[in-house]
Amino acid sequence: MAWELLDGALRQGVVRQFTEVAIAWGSAALLDLGELERADGFLLKHGFGESLDGVFDRAEVLAARGAVREATGRSQLAYEDFTSCGRELAAWGVTNPAVIPWRSSAALCAAATDRRSLALSLVDEELFHAQQWGTAHGVGAALRAVALVSEEGRDIKLFEEAIGYLARSHARGALLRAQYELGVRLSLRARYQDAHAALTAARATAESMNSDVWVRQIDEAIRRWGESGTDGKLTAQELKVLNFARAGLANKAIAARLSLGTGTVEFHLSNVYRKLGITGRSELPALMMPVW
């Protein structure tokens, strides 16, 4: 397992010049396994929680920290990490998103806080560069990002294309996420049979990775959405409130963003929880993505 190899190398003392990259990759490996708290703690343990002064491989560390922050509901901080990563890569003349797909990651953070135009611009640019380089992993990852920020009518086909590329690239972590995200989105559209197939495929990928955390999460998603379905389609306002809550904003901050009263935000969130069959904010990370 990638995480065990990287952790073992760090414990034994890798060559100093590779330490930062090993820490970044170790964090990414934990995220792939669904171990969000461990990934966050791993970065903190190695001093990558705040300032990165003195860090040589800043792009790798910024990307890893951004991914952890995005996964744990700190979308604005994650966006800042990803765009800083982009500036580091630009300084080195790196444009290939297969190196670090910072644009698509930043786009998901922007979409989560209702900056749709910015998100679409970022993913379109990422897809352009990925197609220029032509690697299956790069194109698949870019297509997944485009799917995530696209509206109904375009997104499902993009997810399916992304999954095809990612399956050929053997990038199991990215493949698993795309399969799971497709399953969730189909569930929320009441396409339960298709959703069950996508989630079952995601479960098989999780099992091949020996990720018990992902297997449990997918089983819960199948129970919650893939079989019984949701209790009604979310309204446009409920979707906005949901995405802001998933991005980590408190009710008062959401109210200010949407020019609503806090009571109205609480009312919308109650409806969201009921329709999605969840009990509260603690279960929102299971969505793994902005929802349209």
Coordinates of C-alpha atoms in Angstrom, one line a residue:
M1 CA 0.0 0.0 0.0
A2 CA 1.3 3.5 -0.9
W3 CA 0.7 4.9 2.5
E4 CA 2.6 2.2 4.3
L5 CA 5.5 2.4 2.0
L6 CA 5.8 6.2 2.4
D7 CA 5.2 6.1 6.1
G8 CA 7.9 3.5 6.5
A9 CA 10.4 5.4 4.4
L10 CA 9.8 8.6 6.5
R11 CA 10.3 6.6 9.7
Q12 CA 13.5 5.2 8.5
G13 CA 14.7 8.6 7.3
V14 CA 14.5 9.2 3.6
V15 CA 17.1 11.5 1.9
R16 CA 16.4 15.0 3.1
Q17 CA 15.7 16.4 -0.3
F18 CA 12.8 13.9 -0.8
T19 CA 11.3 14.3 2.7
E20 CA 8.8 17.1 1.7
V21 CA 7.6 15.2 -1.4
A22 CA 7.2 12.0 0.7
I23 CA 5.1 13.8 3.2
A24 CA 2.9 15.4 0.5
W25 CA 2.4 12.0 -1.2
G26 CA 1.7 10.3 2.2
S27 CA -1.1 12.8 2.9
A28 CA -2.5 12.2 -0.6
A29 CA -2.4 8.4 0.0
L30 CA -4.4 8.8 3.2
L31 CA -6.9 11.0 1.4
D32 CA -7.3 8.3 -1.3
L33 CA -8.1 5.8 1.5
G34 CA -10.7 8.2 3.0
E35 CA -8.6 8.9 6.1
L36 CA -9.3 12.6 6.3
E37 CA -8.4 13.2 9.9
R38 CA -5.2 11.2 9.6
A39 CA -4.2 13.1 6.5
D40 CA -4.7 16.4 8.3
G41 CA -2.9 15.2 11.4
F42 CA 0.0 13.9 9.3
L43 CA 0.6 17.3 7.7
L44 CA 0.4 19.0 11.1
K45 CA 2.8 16.5 12.6
H46 CA 5.4 17.5 10.0
G47 CA 4.9 21.2 10.5
F48 CA 2.8 22.0 7.4
G49 CA -0.2 23.4 9.1
E50 CA 0.4 27.2 8.6
S51 CA 3.6 28.8 7.3
L52 CA 5.6 27.0 4.6
D53 CA 8.7 29.2 5.0
G54 CA 11.8 27.3 4.1
V55 CA 9.9 24.5 2.3
F56 CA 11.6 23.8 -1.0
D57 CA 9.0 21.6 -2.7
R58 CA 6.2 24.1 -2.0
A59 CA 4.1 23.2 -5.0
E60 CA 3.7 19.5 -3.8
V61 CA 3.1 20.5 -0.2
L62 CA 0.6 23.3 -1.1
A63 CA -1.3 20.8 -3.3
A64 CA -1.4 18.2 -0.6
R65 CA -2.5 20.7 2.1
G66 CA -5.1 22.2 -0.2
A67 CA -6.6 18.7 -0.9
V68 CA -6.9 18.0 2.8
R69 CA -8.4 21.4 3.5
E70 CA -11.0 21.0 0.7
A71 CA -11.9 17.5 1.9
T72 CA -12.4 18.7 5.4
G73 CA -14.7 21.7 4.5
R74 CA -12.2 24.5 4.4
S75 CA -12.8 25.5 0.8
Q76 CA -11.4 29.1 0.9
L77 CA -8.2 28.1 2.5
A78 CA -7.9 25.2 0.1
Y79 CA -8.5 27.6 -2.9
E80 CA -5.6 29.8 -1.6
D81 CA -3.3 26.8 -1.4
F82 CA -4.2 25.6 -4.9
T83 CA -3.7 29.0 -6.5
S84 CA -0.4 29.4 -4.7
C85 CA 0.6 26.0 -6.0
G86 CA -0.3 27.3 -9.5
R87 CA 2.0 30.3 -9.1
E88 CA 4.8 28.1 -7.9
L89 CA 4.5 25.8 -11.0
A90 CA 4.2 28.8 -13.3
A91 CA 7.5 30.1 -12.0
W92 CA 9.1 26.8 -13.1
G93 CA 7.3 26.9 -16.5
V94 CA 5.1 23.9 -15.7
T95 CA 1.8 23.7 -17.5
N96 CA 1.1 20.0 -17.7
P97 CA -1.8 19.2 -15.3
A98 CA -0.6 15.7 -14.9
V99 CA 2.2 17.1 -12.7
I100 CA -0.3 18.7 -10.3
P101 CA -3.9 19.4 -11.4
W102 CA -4.2 22.6 -9.3
R103 CA -6.7 24.4 -11.6
S104 CA -9.4 21.7 -11.3
S105 CA -8.8 21.5 -7.5
A106 CA -9.1 25.2 -7.2
A107 CA -12.2 25.1 -9.4
L108 CA -14.0 22.8 -7.0
C109 CA -13.3 25.1 -4.1
A110 CA -14.6 28.1 -6.2
A111 CA -17.8 26.1 -7.1
A112 CA -18.4 25.2 -3.5
T113 CA -18.6 28.9 -2.6
D114 CA -20.9 29.8 -5.6
R115 CA -18.2 31.2 -7.9
R116 CA -19.4 29.2 -10.9
S117 CA -17.9 31.4 -13.7
L118 CA -14.4 31.2 -12.1
A119 CA -14.8 27.4 -11.6
L120 CA -15.8 26.9 -15.2
S121 CA -12.9 29.0 -16.5
L122 CA -10.4 27.0 -14.4
V123 CA -11.6 23.6 -15.5
D124 CA -11.8 24.6 -19.1
E125 CA -8.2 25.7 -19.0
E126 CA -7.2 22.5 -17.2
L127 CA -8.9 20.3 -19.8
F128 CA -7.2 22.3 -22.6
H129 CA -3.7 21.7 -21.2
A130 CA -4.5 18.1 -20.4
Q131 CA -5.6 17.4 -23.9
Q132 CA -2.4 19.1 -25.2
W133 CA -0.3 16.6 -23.2
G134 CA -2.6 13.7 -23.8
T135 CA -2.1 11.5 -20.8
A136 CA -5.1 9.4 -19.8
H137 CA -4.8 10.4 -16.1
G138 CA -4.5 14.1 -16.9
V139 CA -7.5 14.1 -19.3
G140 CA -9.6 11.9 -17.0
A141 CA -8.9 14.1 -14.0
A142 CA -9.7 17.2 -16.0
L143 CA -13.0 15.7 -17.3
R144 CA -14.0 14.8 -13.8
A145 CA -13.5 18.4 -12.7
V146 CA -15.5 19.7 -15.6
A147 CA -18.3 17.2 -14.8
L148 CA -18.3 18.3 -11.1
V149 CA -18.9 22.0 -12.0
S150 CA -21.3 21.3 -14.9
E151 CA -25.1 21.5 -14.6
E152 CA -27.6 18.7 -15.3
G153 CA -27.7 17.7 -18.9
R154 CA -23.9 17.7 -19.5
D155 CA -22.4 16.3 -16.3
I156 CA -23.3 12.6 -16.4
K157 CA -21.7 12.0 -19.9
L158 CA -18.6 13.9 -18.7
F159 CA -18.3 11.7 -15.6
E160 CA -18.6 8.6 -17.8
E161 CA -15.8 9.8 -20.1
A162 CA -13.7 10.7 -17.1
I163 CA -14.1 7.2 -15.6
G164 CA -13.1 5.6 -18.9
Y165 CA -9.8 7.6 -19.0
L166 CA -9.1 7.1 -15.3
A167 CA -9.7 3.3 -15.6
R168 CA -7.1 3.1 -18.4
S169 CA -4.6 5.2 -16.4
H170 CA -4.8 2.8 -13.4
A171 CA -5.2 5.9 -11.1
R172 CA -7.4 4.0 -8.7
G173 CA -7.8 6.9 -6.2
A174 CA -9.1 9.3 -8.8
L175 CA -11.2 6.6 -10.4
L176 CA -12.8 5.7 -7.1
R177 CA -13.8 9.4 -6.5
A178 CA -15.3 9.8 -10.0
Q179 CA -17.3 6.6 -9.6
Y180 CA -18.6 7.6 -6.2
E181 CA -19.4 11.2 -7.3
L182 CA -21.3 9.9 -10.3
G183 CA -23.3 7.5 -8.1
V184 CA -24.2 10.3 -5.7
R185 CA -25.2 12.7 -8.4
L186 CA -27.4 10.0 -10.1
S187 CA -29.0 9.3 -6.7
L188 CA -29.9 12.9 -6.2
R189 CA -31.5 12.9 -9.6
A190 CA -33.6 9.9 -8.6
R191 CA -31.9 7.6 -11.2
Y192 CA -31.5 4.9 -8.6
Q193 CA -30.7 1.9 -10.8
D194 CA -27.9 3.8 -12.5
A195 CA -26.7 5.2 -9.2
H196 CA -26.6 1.7 -7.7
A197 CA -24.4 0.5 -10.6
A198 CA -22.0 3.4 -10.2
L199 CA -21.7 3.0 -6.4
T200 CA -21.2 -0.7 -6.8
A201 CA -18.4 -0.1 -9.2
A202 CA -16.9 2.4 -6.7
R203 CA -17.1 -0.2 -4.0
A204 CA -15.2 -2.7 -6.1
T205 CA -12.5 -0.1 -6.7
A206 CA -12.3 0.6 -2.9
E207 CA -12.0 -3.1 -2.2
S208 CA -9.1 -3.4 -4.6
M209 CA -7.4 -0.6 -2.7
N210 CA -8.1 -2.3 0.7
S211 CA -9.8 0.9 1.9
D212 CA -12.2 -0.1 4.6
V213 CA -13.1 3.6 5.1
W214 CA -14.3 4.0 1.5
V215 CA -16.1 0.6 1.6
R216 CA -18.1 1.7 4.6
Q217 CA -18.9 5.1 3.1
I218 CA -20.1 3.6 -0.1
D219 CA -22.2 1.0 1.7
E220 CA -23.8 3.9 3.6
A221 CA -24.4 5.8 0.4
I222 CA -26.1 2.8 -1.2
R223 CA -28.3 2.4 1.9
R224 CA -29.1 6.1 2.0
W225 CA -29.4 7.1 -1.7
G226 CA -28.9 4.2 -4.0
E227 CA -31.8 2.1 -2.8
S228 CA -34.4 4.2 -1.0
G229 CA -33.6 7.4 -2.9
T230 CA -34.0 11.0 -1.7
D231 CA -37.1 12.6 -0.3
G232 CA -37.5 15.2 -3.0
K233 CA -35.5 17.4 -5.3
L234 CA -33.6 20.3 -3.7
T235 CA -34.6 23.8 -4.7
A236 CA -32.1 26.3 -6.1
Q237 CA -31.9 28.1 -2.8
E238 CA -31.4 24.8 -0.9
L239 CA -28.6 23.9 -3.2
K240 CA -26.8 27.2 -2.6
V241 CA -27.2 26.8 1.2
L242 CA -26.0 23.2 1.0
N243 CA -22.9 24.0 -0.9
F244 CA -21.9 26.8 1.4
A245 CA -22.5 24.6 4.4
R246 CA -20.4 21.8 2.9
A247 CA -17.7 24.4 2.2
G248 CA -17.5 25.0 6.0
L249 CA -19.4 28.3 6.3
A250 CA -21.4 28.9 9.5
N251 CA -25.1 29.7 9.2
K252 CA -24.5 33.4 9.9
A253 CA -21.9 33.6 7.1
I254 CA -24.2 31.8 4.7
A255 CA -27.0 34.2 5.6
A256 CA -24.7 37.1 4.8
R257 CA -23.6 35.7 1.5
L258 CA -27.2 35.0 0.4
S259 CA -28.8 38.1 2.0
L260 CA -31.1 35.8 4.1
G261 CA -31.9 35.7 7.8
T262 CA -30.2 33.0 9.8
G263 CA -33.6 31.5 10.6
T264 CA -34.2 31.1 6.8
V265 CA -30.8 29.4 6.4
E266 CA -31.7 27.0 9.3
F267 CA -35.0 26.2 7.6
H268 CA -33.3 25.5 4.3
L269 CA -30.7 23.3 5.9
S270 CA -33.4 21.3 7.8
N271 CA -35.1 20.6 4.4
V272 CA -31.8 19.6 2.9
Y273 CA -31.1 17.2 5.7
R274 CA -34.5 15.6 5.4
K275 CA -34.4 15.3 1.7
L276 CA -30.9 13.8 1.7
G277 CA -31.6 11.5 4.6
I278 CA -28.8 12.8 6.8
T279 CA -28.8 14.1 10.3
G280 CA -26.7 17.2 10.1
R281 CA -23.5 19.0 9.0
S282 CA -21.3 16.1 10.2
E283 CA -22.6 14.0 7.3
L284 CA -22.2 16.6 4.5
P285 CA -18.6 15.5 3.7
A286 CA -20.1 12.3 2.4
L287 CA -21.3 14.3 -0.6
M288 CA -17.7 14.8 -1.6
M289 CA -18.5 17.6 -4.1
P290 CA -20.6 20.7 -4.9
V291 CA -24.1 19.6 -5.8
W292 CA -26.2 21.2 -8.6

